CSV table of C-alpha atoms in Angstrom, one decimal:
chain,number,residue,atom,x,y,z
O,1,MET,CA,-25.0,10.1,8.0
O,2,SER,CA,-21.9,8.2,9.2
O,3,SER,CA,-22.9,5.5,11.5
O,4,GLY,CA,-19.5,4.0,12.5
O,5,LYS,CA,-21.0,0.5,12.1
O,6,ILE,CA,-18.9,-2.4,10.7
O,7,LEU,CA,-20.9,-4.2,8.0
O,8,PRO,CA,-20.6,-7.7,6.8
O,9,ARG,CA,-18.4,-8.2,3.7
O,10,ARG,CA,-20.0,-6.4,0.7
O,11,GLN,CA,-19.7,-8.0,-2.7
O,12,ALA,CA,-18.7,-4.8,-4.2
O,13,VAL,CA,-15.6,-3.0,-5.6
O,14,PRO,CA,-16.3,0.6,-6.2
O,15,VAL,CA,-14.2,2.1,-9.0
O,16,LEU,CA,-13.8,5.9,-9.8
O,17,TYR,CA,-12.5,7.4,-13.0
O,18,THR,CA,-11.2,10.9,-12.5
O,19,ARG,CA,-9.0,13.5,-14.2
O,20,GLY,CA,-7.7,16.9,-13.4
O,21,THR,CA,-5.0,18.5,-11.2
O,22,HIS,CA,-3.8,16.8,-8.0
O,23,TYR,CA,-6.2,18.8,-5.9
O,24,GLU,CA,-9.1,18.1,-8.3
O,25,VAL,CA,-8.4,14.4,-8.4
O,26,GLY,CA,-8.1,14.3,-4.5
O,27,PHE,CA,-11.3,16.3,-4.2
O,28,ASP,CA,-13.3,13.9,-6.5
O,29,MET,CA,-12.0,10.9,-4.4
O,30,GLY,CA,-13.2,12.8,-1.2
O,31,ARG,CA,-16.5,13.8,-2.6
O,32,THR,CA,-17.3,10.5,-4.2
O,33,PHE,CA,-16.4,8.4,-1.2
O,34,GLY,CA,-17.1,11.0,1.6
O,35,SER,CA,-19.5,9.0,3.7
O,36,MET,CA,-17.0,5.9,3.6
O,37,ILE,CA,-14.2,8.2,4.6
O,38,LYS,CA,-16.1,9.8,7.4
O,39,ASN,CA,-17.2,6.3,8.6
O,40,PHE,CA,-13.6,5.0,8.5
O,41,LEU,CA,-12.3,8.0,10.6
O,42,ILE,CA,-15.0,7.1,13.2
O,43,LEU,CA,-14.0,3.4,13.2
O,44,SER,CA,-10.2,3.7,13.1
O,45,LYS,CA,-8.9,2.6,16.5
O,46,PRO,CA,-5.2,3.5,15.8
O,47,LEU,CA,-6.4,7.0,14.9
O,48,ASN,CA,-8.8,7.6,17.7
O,49,GLU,CA,-6.9,5.8,20.5
O,50,THR,CA,-3.3,6.5,19.6
O,51,TYR,CA,-2.5,9.1,16.9
O,52,LEU,CA,-5.0,11.8,17.8
O,53,PRO,CA,-4.2,11.9,21.6
O,54,LEU,CA,-0.4,12.0,20.7
O,55,TYR,CA,-1.1,14.8,18.1
O,56,GLN,CA,-2.6,16.9,20.8
O,57,SER,CA,0.7,16.9,22.8
O,58,PRO,CA,3.4,19.5,22.0
O,59,LYS,CA,6.0,17.0,21.1
O,60,GLY,CA,3.5,15.1,19.0
O,61,ARG,CA,2.5,18.2,17.2
O,62,GLN,CA,6.2,19.0,16.6
O,63,ILE,CA,6.8,15.5,15.0
O,64,TYR,CA,3.6,15.9,12.8
O,65,ASN,CA,4.8,19.4,11.7
O,66,GLU,CA,8.4,18.4,10.9
O,67,THR,CA,7.2,15.3,8.9
O,68,LEU,CA,4.5,17.4,7.1
O,69,GLY,CA,7.2,20.0,6.3
O,70,SER,CA,9.6,17.3,4.9
O,71,VAL,CA,6.8,16.0,2.6
O,72,LYS,CA,5.8,19.5,1.5
O,73,ASP,CA,9.4,20.1,0.4
O,74,SER,CA,9.7,16.9,-1.6
O,75,PHE,CA,6.1,16.4,-2.8
O,76,PRO,CA,3.9,19.5,-2.4
O,77,GLN,CA,1.6,18.1,-5.1
O,78,TYR,CA,0.7,15.0,-3.0
O,79,VAL,CA,-0.1,17.2,0.0
O,80,ARG,CA,-2.4,19.1,-2.2
O,81,GLU,CA,-4.0,15.9,-3.4
O,82,LEU,CA,-4.6,14.8,0.1
O,83,GLU,CA,-6.0,18.4,1.0
O,84,GLY,CA,-8.3,17.7,-1.9
O,85,VAL,CA,-9.5,14.5,-0.3
O,86,ALA,CA,-10.1,16.2,3.0
O,87,ASP,CA,-12.0,19.1,1.4
O,88,GLY,CA,-14.0,16.8,-0.9
O,89,ALA,CA,-15.0,14.5,2.0
O,90,GLU,CA,-15.4,17.4,4.4
O,91,VAL,CA,-13.1,16.0,7.0
O,92,GLU,CA,-10.1,17.5,8.8
O,93,PHE,CA,-6.7,17.3,6.9
O,94,HIS,CA,-4.7,16.4,10.1
O,95,LYS,CA,-6.7,13.2,10.5
O,96,LEU,CA,-5.9,12.0,7.1
O,97,PHE,CA,-2.1,13.0,7.5
O,98,LEU,CA,-2.0,11.1,10.8
O,99,LEU,CA,-3.2,8.0,8.9
O,100,HIS,CA,-0.3,8.4,6.5
O,101,LEU,CA,2.1,8.9,9.4
O,102,ASP,CA,0.9,5.6,10.7
O,103,GLU,CA,3.3,4.4,13.6
O,104,ILE,CA,5.9,7.2,13.0
O,105,LEU,CA,4.3,9.3,15.8
O,106,PRO,CA,4.0,6.8,18.6
O,107,GLN,CA,7.3,5.3,17.8
O,108,ALA,CA,9.1,8.7,17.8
O,109,LEU,CA,7.5,9.5,21.2
O,110,LYS,CA,8.5,6.0,22.5
O,111,HIS,CA,4.8,5.7,23.3
O,112,GLN,CA,4.3,2.2,24.8
O,113,PRO,CA,2.6,0.1,23.7
O,114,ARG,CA,2.6,1.0,20.0
O,115,SER,CA,-1.0,0.6,18.6
O,116,LYS,CA,-2.1,-3.0,19.3
O,117,ASN,CA,-4.3,-2.6,16.2
O,118,GLN,CA,-1.5,-2.5,13.5
O,119,PRO,CA,-2.5,-4.2,10.3
O,120,THR,CA,-0.9,-7.7,10.2
O,121,GLY,CA,-0.8,-8.8,6.7
O,122,CYS,CA,-0.8,-8.8,2.9
O,123,SER,CA,0.8,-11.5,0.8
O,124,THR,CA,2.3,-11.2,-2.7
O,125,ILE,CA,3.1,-14.0,-5.2
O,126,ILE,CA,5.1,-13.3,-8.3
O,127,VAL,CA,5.1,-16.0,-11.0
O,128,ASN,CA,7.6,-15.2,-13.8
O,129,GLN,CA,7.3,-18.0,-16.3
O,130,LYS,CA,7.6,-17.8,-20.1
O,131,ASN,CA,3.9,-18.7,-20.5
O,132,CYS,CA,2.5,-17.2,-17.2
O,133,ARG,CA,3.6,-14.0,-15.8
O,134,LEU,CA,1.5,-12.9,-12.8
O,135,LEU,CA,1.6,-10.7,-9.7
O,136,GLY,CA,-1.0,-11.8,-7.2
O,137,HIS,CA,-1.7,-9.9,-4.0
O,138,THR,CA,-4.0,-10.2,-1.0
O,139,GLU,CA,-4.8,-7.0,0.9
O,140,ASP,CA,-5.2,-7.7,4.6
O,141,ALA,CA,-6.1,-4.9,6.9
O,142,LEU,CA,-7.8,-4.0,10.2
O,143,THR,CA,-11.4,-5.3,10.3
O,144,GLU,CA,-12.7,-1.8,10.3
O,145,THR,CA,-11.1,-1.4,6.8
O,146,LEU,CA,-13.5,-4.1,5.3
O,147,ASN,CA,-15.7,-2.4,2.9
O,148,HIS,CA,-13.7,0.9,3.3
O,149,TYR,CA,-11.8,0.9,0.1
O,150,TYR,CA,-12.1,1.8,-3.5
O,151,PHE,CA,-10.3,1.6,-6.9
O,152,VAL,CA,-9.2,4.9,-8.4
O,153,VAL,CA,-8.2,5.3,-12.1
O,154,ALA,CA,-6.7,8.9,-12.3
O,155,HIS,CA,-5.2,11.0,-15.0
O,156,ILE,CA,-3.4,14.0,-13.6
O,157,ILE,CA,-2.1,16.7,-15.9
O,158,SER,CA,-0.1,19.7,-14.3
O,159,ASP,CA,0.6,22.9,-16.1
O,160,LYS,CA,4.1,22.9,-14.7
O,161,PRO,CA,6.5,20.2,-13.4
O,162,GLN,CA,5.6,19.1,-9.8
O,163,GLY,CA,7.8,18.0,-6.9
O,164,LYS,CA,11.4,16.9,-6.6
O,165,TYR,CA,11.1,14.7,-9.8
O,166,ASN,CA,9.4,17.4,-11.9
O,167,VAL,CA,6.4,15.3,-12.9
O,168,LYS,CA,3.9,16.8,-15.3
O,169,GLU,CA,1.5,13.9,-16.1
O,170,GLU,CA,0.4,10.8,-14.2
O,171,HIS,CA,-2.0,8.1,-15.3
O,172,PHE,CA,-2.6,5.3,-13.0
O,173,MET,CA,-5.0,2.9,-11.3
O,174,SER,CA,-4.7,2.0,-7.6
O,175,LEU,CA,-6.6,0.4,-4.8
O,176,CYS,CA,-7.0,3.0,-2.1
O,177,TYR,CA,-8.1,2.7,1.6
O,178,ALA,CA,-10.6,5.2,2.5
O,179,GLY,CA,-9.1,8.7,2.9
O,180,HIS,CA,-5.6,7.4,1.8
O,181,LEU,CA,-3.6,8.5,-1.2
O,182,PRO,CA,-3.2,6.0,-4.0
O,183,GLY,CA,-0.1,3.8,-4.3
O,184,TYR,CA,0.1,2.0,-1.1
O,185,THR,CA,-1.6,-1.3,-1.9
O,186,MET,CA,-1.7,-2.6,-5.5
O,187,SER,CA,-1.3,-0.3,-8.4
O,188,GLN,CA,-0.3,0.2,-12.0
O,189,ASN,CA,0.5,3.1,-14.3
O,190,HIS,CA,0.4,3.9,-18.0
O,191,HIS,CA,4.2,3.4,-18.3
O,192,GLY,CA,3.6,-0.3,-17.6
O,193,LEU,CA,4.6,-0.3,-14.0
O,194,VAL,CA,2.7,-2.9,-11.9
O,195,PHE,CA,3.4,-3.1,-8.2
O,196,SER,CA,2.1,-4.2,-4.8
O,197,ILE,CA,3.2,-3.2,-1.3
O,198,ASN,CA,3.7,-5.4,1.8
O,199,THR,CA,3.8,-3.4,5.1
O,200,ILE,CA,6.7,-4.1,7.4
O,201,SER,CA,6.7,-2.9,10.9
O,202,ALA,CA,10.3,-1.8,11.6
O,203,GLU,CA,11.4,-1.0,15.2
O,204,LEU,CA,13.5,2.0,13.9
O,205,LEU,CA,11.3,4.7,12.5
O,206,ARG,CA,12.4,8.2,11.6
O,207,SER,CA,10.4,11.4,12.0
O,208,GLY,CA,11.1,14.2,9.6
O,209,LYS,CA,11.7,11.7,6.8
O,210,THR,CA,9.4,10.6,4.0
O,211,PRO,CA,6.5,8.3,5.2
O,212,ARG,CA,6.3,5.2,3.0
O,213,HIS,CA,2.8,6.1,1.8
O,214,PHE,CA,4.3,9.2,0.0
O,215,ILE,CA,7.3,7.3,-1.4
O,216,THR,CA,4.9,4.7,-2.9
O,217,ARG,CA,2.6,7.5,-4.1
O,218,ALA,CA,5.7,8.9,-6.0
O,219,LEU,CA,6.4,5.5,-7.4
O,220,LEU,CA,3.1,5.7,-9.3
O,221,ALA,CA,4.6,8.4,-11.5
O,222,THR,CA,7.8,6.4,-12.6
O,223,SER,CA,8.5,5.4,-16.1
O,224,ASN,CA,11.2,2.8,-15.9
O,225,VAL,CA,13.3,0.6,-13.5
O,226,ASP,CA,16.0,3.2,-12.8
O,227,ASP,CA,13.3,5.8,-12.2
O,228,ALA,CA,11.6,3.4,-9.6
O,229,PHE,CA,14.9,2.8,-7.7
O,230,ARG,CA,15.6,6.5,-7.5
O,231,VAL,CA,12.1,7.2,-6.0
O,232,LEU,CA,12.6,4.4,-3.4
O,233,LYS,CA,16.1,5.6,-2.5
O,234,ASP,CA,14.6,9.1,-1.9
O,235,ALA,CA,18.1,10.8,-1.8
O,236,GLY,CA,18.3,13.8,0.3
O,237,VAL,CA,15.7,12.5,2.8
O,238,GLY,CA,15.0,8.8,2.9
O,239,ALA,CA,12.2,6.6,4.2
O,240,ALA,CA,10.7,7.1,7.6
O,241,ASP,CA,9.3,3.6,7.9
O,242,ALA,CA,9.5,0.3,6.2
O,243,CYS,CA,7.7,-1.8,3.5
O,244,SER,CA,8.5,-4.2,0.7
O,245,ILE,CA,7.7,-3.4,-3.0
O,246,ASN,CA,7.0,-6.1,-5.6
O,247,PHE,CA,7.2,-4.6,-9.0
O,248,THR,CA,7.9,-5.0,-12.8
O,249,PHE,CA,7.5,-3.0,-16.0
O,250,LEU,CA,5.5,-4.5,-18.8
O,251,ALA,CA,7.9,-3.2,-21.4
O,252,ASP,CA,11.1,-4.4,-19.7
O,253,PRO,CA,13.0,-6.3,-22.4
O,254,ARG,CA,14.7,-8.5,-19.6
O,255,GLN,CA,11.2,-9.3,-18.3
O,256,MET,CA,12.6,-9.0,-14.8
O,257,CYS,CA,10.5,-8.7,-11.6
O,258,TYR,CA,11.8,-7.2,-8.4
O,259,ASN,CA,11.2,-7.4,-4.7
O,260,VAL,CA,12.7,-4.4,-2.8
O,261,GLU,CA,12.8,-4.2,1.0
O,262,MET,CA,12.9,-0.6,2.0
O,263,ALA,CA,13.7,0.6,5.5
O,264,PRO,CA,14.9,3.8,7.3
O,265,SER,CA,18.7,4.2,7.1
O,266,PRO,CA,20.3,2.6,10.2
O,267,GLU,CA,23.3,4.9,9.7
O,268,ARG,CA,21.0,8.0,9.6
O,269,LYS,CA,22.0,8.6,6.1
O,270,ASN,CA,19.6,10.9,4.1
O,271,GLU,CA,18.4,8.1,1.9
O,272,SER,CA,16.4,4.9,2.3
O,273,HIS,CA,18.0,1.6,3.1
O,274,LEU,CA,17.2,-0.7,0.2
O,275,ASN,CA,17.8,-4.4,-0.5
O,276,ILE,CA,16.9,-5.5,-4.1
O,277,LYS,CA,16.1,-9.0,-5.2
O,278,GLU,CA,15.7,-9.8,-8.9
O,279,VAL,CA,13.1,-12.4,-9.8
O,280,PRO,CA,14.1,-13.4,-13.4
O,281,LEU,CA,12.1,-15.4,-16.0
O,282,GLY,CA,11.7,-18.9,-14.9
O,283,GLU,CA,11.5,-17.9,-11.1
O,284,HIS,CA,8.8,-17.2,-8.6
O,285,ASN,CA,8.8,-15.2,-5.3
O,286,TYR,CA,6.7,-14.8,-2.2
O,287,HIS,CA,6.8,-11.9,0.1
O,288,VAL,CA,4.8,-11.0,3.2
O,289,ASN,CA,5.1,-8.7,6.2
O,290,GLN,CA,8.6,-9.2,7.5
O,291,PHE,CA,12.2,-8.5,6.4
O,292,ASP,CA,13.5,-11.5,4.6
O,293,ARG,CA,16.9,-10.0,3.8
O,294,ILE,CA,17.3,-6.7,5.7
O,295,ARG,CA,18.7,-7.3,9.2
O,296,GLN,CA,16.7,-4.8,11.4
O,297,ASP,CA,14.5,-5.3,14.4
O,298,GLN,CA,10.8,-5.5,13.8
O,299,ALA,CA,8.1,-4.3,16.2
O,300,ASN,CA,4.9,-6.2,15.6
O,301,ASP,CA,5.0,-9.8,17.1
O,302,LEU,CA,1.6,-10.6,15.6
O,303,MET,CA,2.7,-9.5,12.1
O,304,ILE,CA,5.8,-11.7,12.3
O,305,SER,CA,3.9,-14.8,13.7
O,306,SER,CA,1.3,-14.3,10.8
O,307,SER,CA,4.2,-13.8,8.2
O,308,ILE,CA,6.0,-17.0,9.3
O,309,SER,CA,2.7,-19.0,9.1
O,310,ARG,CA,1.8,-17.7,5.7
O,311,MET,CA,5.3,-18.4,4.2
O,312,GLN,CA,5.1,-21.9,5.7
O,313,THR,CA,1.8,-22.3,3.9
O,314,PHE,CA,3.2,-21.2,0.6
O,315,GLY,CA,6.2,-23.4,1.1
O,316,ALA,CA,4.0,-26.5,1.3
O,317,TYR,CA,2.9,-25.9,-2.3
O,318,ASN,CA,4.7,-26.8,-5.5
O,319,PRO,CA,6.0,-23.6,-7.2
O,320,PRO,CA,3.0,-21.8,-8.8
O,321,MET,CA,2.8,-22.1,-12.6
O,322,SER,CA,-0.7,-20.8,-13.4
O,323,GLU,CA,-3.3,-18.3,-12.4
O,324,GLN,CA,-5.4,-21.2,-10.8
O,325,ASP,CA,-2.4,-22.0,-8.6
O,326,VAL,CA,-2.1,-18.4,-7.4
O,327,ARG,CA,-5.9,-18.3,-6.8
O,328,HIS,CA,-5.6,-21.5,-4.6
O,329,MET,CA,-2.6,-20.1,-2.7
O,330,LEU,CA,-4.0,-16.7,-2.0
O,331,GLY,CA,-7.3,-18.3,-0.9
O,332,ASP,CA,-5.7,-20.8,1.5
O,333,VAL,CA,-7.5,-21.1,4.8
O,334,SER,CA,-5.1,-23.7,6.4
O,335,GLY,CA,-2.5,-22.5,8.9
O,336,GLY,CA,-5.0,-21.7,11.8
O,337,VAL,CA,-5.4,-18.3,13.1
O,338,TYR,CA,-2.7,-16.8,10.7
O,339,CYS,CA,-4.0,-18.2,7.4
O,340,VAL,CA,-3.4,-16.5,4.0
O,341,TRP,CA,-7.1,-15.7,3.3
O,342,ARG,CA,-8.4,-14.3,6.6
O,343,GLU,CA,-12.2,-14.4,7.2
O,344,ASN,CA,-12.8,-15.3,10.8
O,345,HIS,CA,-16.4,-14.6,11.4
O,346,SER,CA,-15.9,-13.5,15.0
O,347,CYS,CA,-16.5,-9.8,15.6
O,348,ASP,CA,-13.2,-9.4,17.5
O,349,GLU,CA,-11.1,-10.7,14.6
O,350,VAL,CA,-8.6,-7.9,14.3
O,351,VAL,CA,-7.6,-8.5,10.7
O,352,LYS,CA,-9.4,-9.5,7.5
O,353,THR,CA,-8.5,-10.1,3.9
O,354,ILE,CA,-10.4,-7.2,2.3
O,355,ALA,CA,-9.5,-7.7,-1.4
O,356,VAL,CA,-7.4,-9.7,-3.8
O,357,GLY,CA,-5.9,-8.5,-7.1
O,358,ILE,CA,-4.2,-10.7,-9.7
O,359,PHE,CA,-2.2,-8.9,-12.4
O,360,ASP,CA,-1.8,-10.9,-15.6
O,361,LEU,CA,1.3,-9.3,-17.1
O,362,SER,CA,0.8,-11.0,-20.4
O,363,ALA,CA,-2.8,-10.4,-20.9
O,364,ARG,CA,-2.3,-6.9,-19.4
O,365,THR,CA,-5.4,-7.2,-17.1
O,366,ILE,CA,-6.1,-7.1,-13.4
O,367,SER,CA,-8.7,-9.3,-11.8
O,368,LEU,CA,-10.2,-8.0,-8.6
O,369,TYR,CA,-11.9,-10.1,-5.9
O,370,SER,CA,-13.7,-9.0,-2.8
O,371,ASP,CA,-14.0,-12.6,-1.7
O,372,ASN,CA,-12.0,-15.7,-1.5
O,373,PRO,CA,-10.4,-16.2,-5.1
O,374,SER,CA,-10.1,-20.0,-4.7
O,375,GLU,CA,-14.0,-20.2,-4.3
O,376,THR,CA,-15.3,-17.2,-6.3
O,377,GLU,CA,-14.9,-15.6,-9.7
O,378,PRO,CA,-13.4,-12.1,-10.0
O,379,HIS,CA,-15.8,-9.0,-9.7
O,380,CYS,CA,-14.1,-7.5,-12.7
O,381,ARG,CA,-11.2,-7.9,-15.0
O,382,LEU,CA,-10.0,-4.4,-15.9
O,383,PRO,CA,-7.5,-3.8,-18.7
O,384,LEU,CA,-4.2,-2.3,-17.6
O,385,LEU,CA,-3.5,1.2,-18.6
O,386,TYR,CA,-0.6,1.2,-21.1
O,387,LYS,CA,0.3,3.9,-23.6
C-alpha cells in the first residue's frame, strides 16, 4: 500500500538489470519499483498542486497533447517505454508524462507563480588530468524524491530501427527518478559515453518541442561525439526547456570532455540553442544549475542563489586532482543554506542531495553513494558497460 510518507534517508541504492523491447524494459521498471512510483506520485507537490490542475484545463490539455504528439513523431519508442513504466506500475500514463513536461505546462500558460517546488540543484565536477580522469555528480532533488530513485541497467534490442535516429540496440546504465525515463541524471552506455545533467530553469520555454528528458533519453543511444551533438541539436524540432550536459566518450582519442548548455531557440528556430565548451586534458570544469555562457533569462531565483553559492564553494578549493578531492568538494557542507551537500534535517527543507556518483574514466567504474561522499564509502562500485 502506498503511504505517501517521507522516510528518513535509506542507506540503499536499488539496481535493476533488465532486457527486452522498449515497452518490456519500461514495464520491468514499473513492475519492480511500482510501490515507489505510486508513492512518489502521491508525494510530488509540483504534480499535484500545479501540473494536474493545469492539465484539466482545455488550454493545458492542448499543450500536453501537442508536446506528446511532437515526442511521438520523433521518439515513439520512448513513449512506448514510458507507457511500459505506467502499465508495470499500474499508474496513469498522463501523470508520468506530466512529470517529463516539468515546467513547460505552467510556463506556456503563464501560470503564476510557477511551481515553488522546483528542484534547485545538482553539481558536476570534471577532472581531466593525465593520471586522473573523473566525472563526479551530486543529484539534488525535492525532498520527496529522497529514497525515490533507482539505478537501471538496460539492454534494449528492437527488431527494426526506432525513432528519428533509427536506433536498433541500446545498452546503458542510468540513475532514474521514480517513474521517469532513464537519461536525465547520471548515465553511461556501451559505446563509452559517460554523462551527467544539470537542470537549468530558463524563463523561455516552448510547448510542442522536445522536452529535455526525451533529448537526454535519446543521448543514451549515441555512439560518438558528433552523434551526441546531433541529438542535442534536435534538428527539425529543438529543445522545449534547458539543461547542461557534461559528457565524454571513453574511446575518444583526444580525451576531450565537454560541457554543453542547451536551451530553447530564442529565434524560434526548429533546433536547440547550444553552447559547447571543451574541457581538454589538463583542465577541470564545474557546472551547476545556471547558464554560465548562454545569455537567457532564468526563472528560479532559489536555483540561481544556490548555484552562485556552490560555485563560490568550489572556487575556494585548489583545482581538484584526485578522487579524494572530488569527494571532499561534493560533500562540502559549508556555504550555509545553499551548500553543495544538502542534508538539512528540518522537515521543511525543500531540497536534499539524494545521491552522488563518481565516474572513474580510467578505471572504467562508477562509485555510487547515497550519503555524504566525504564521510562515507561508496555503496557499490560498478564496472562501466563498454563493448
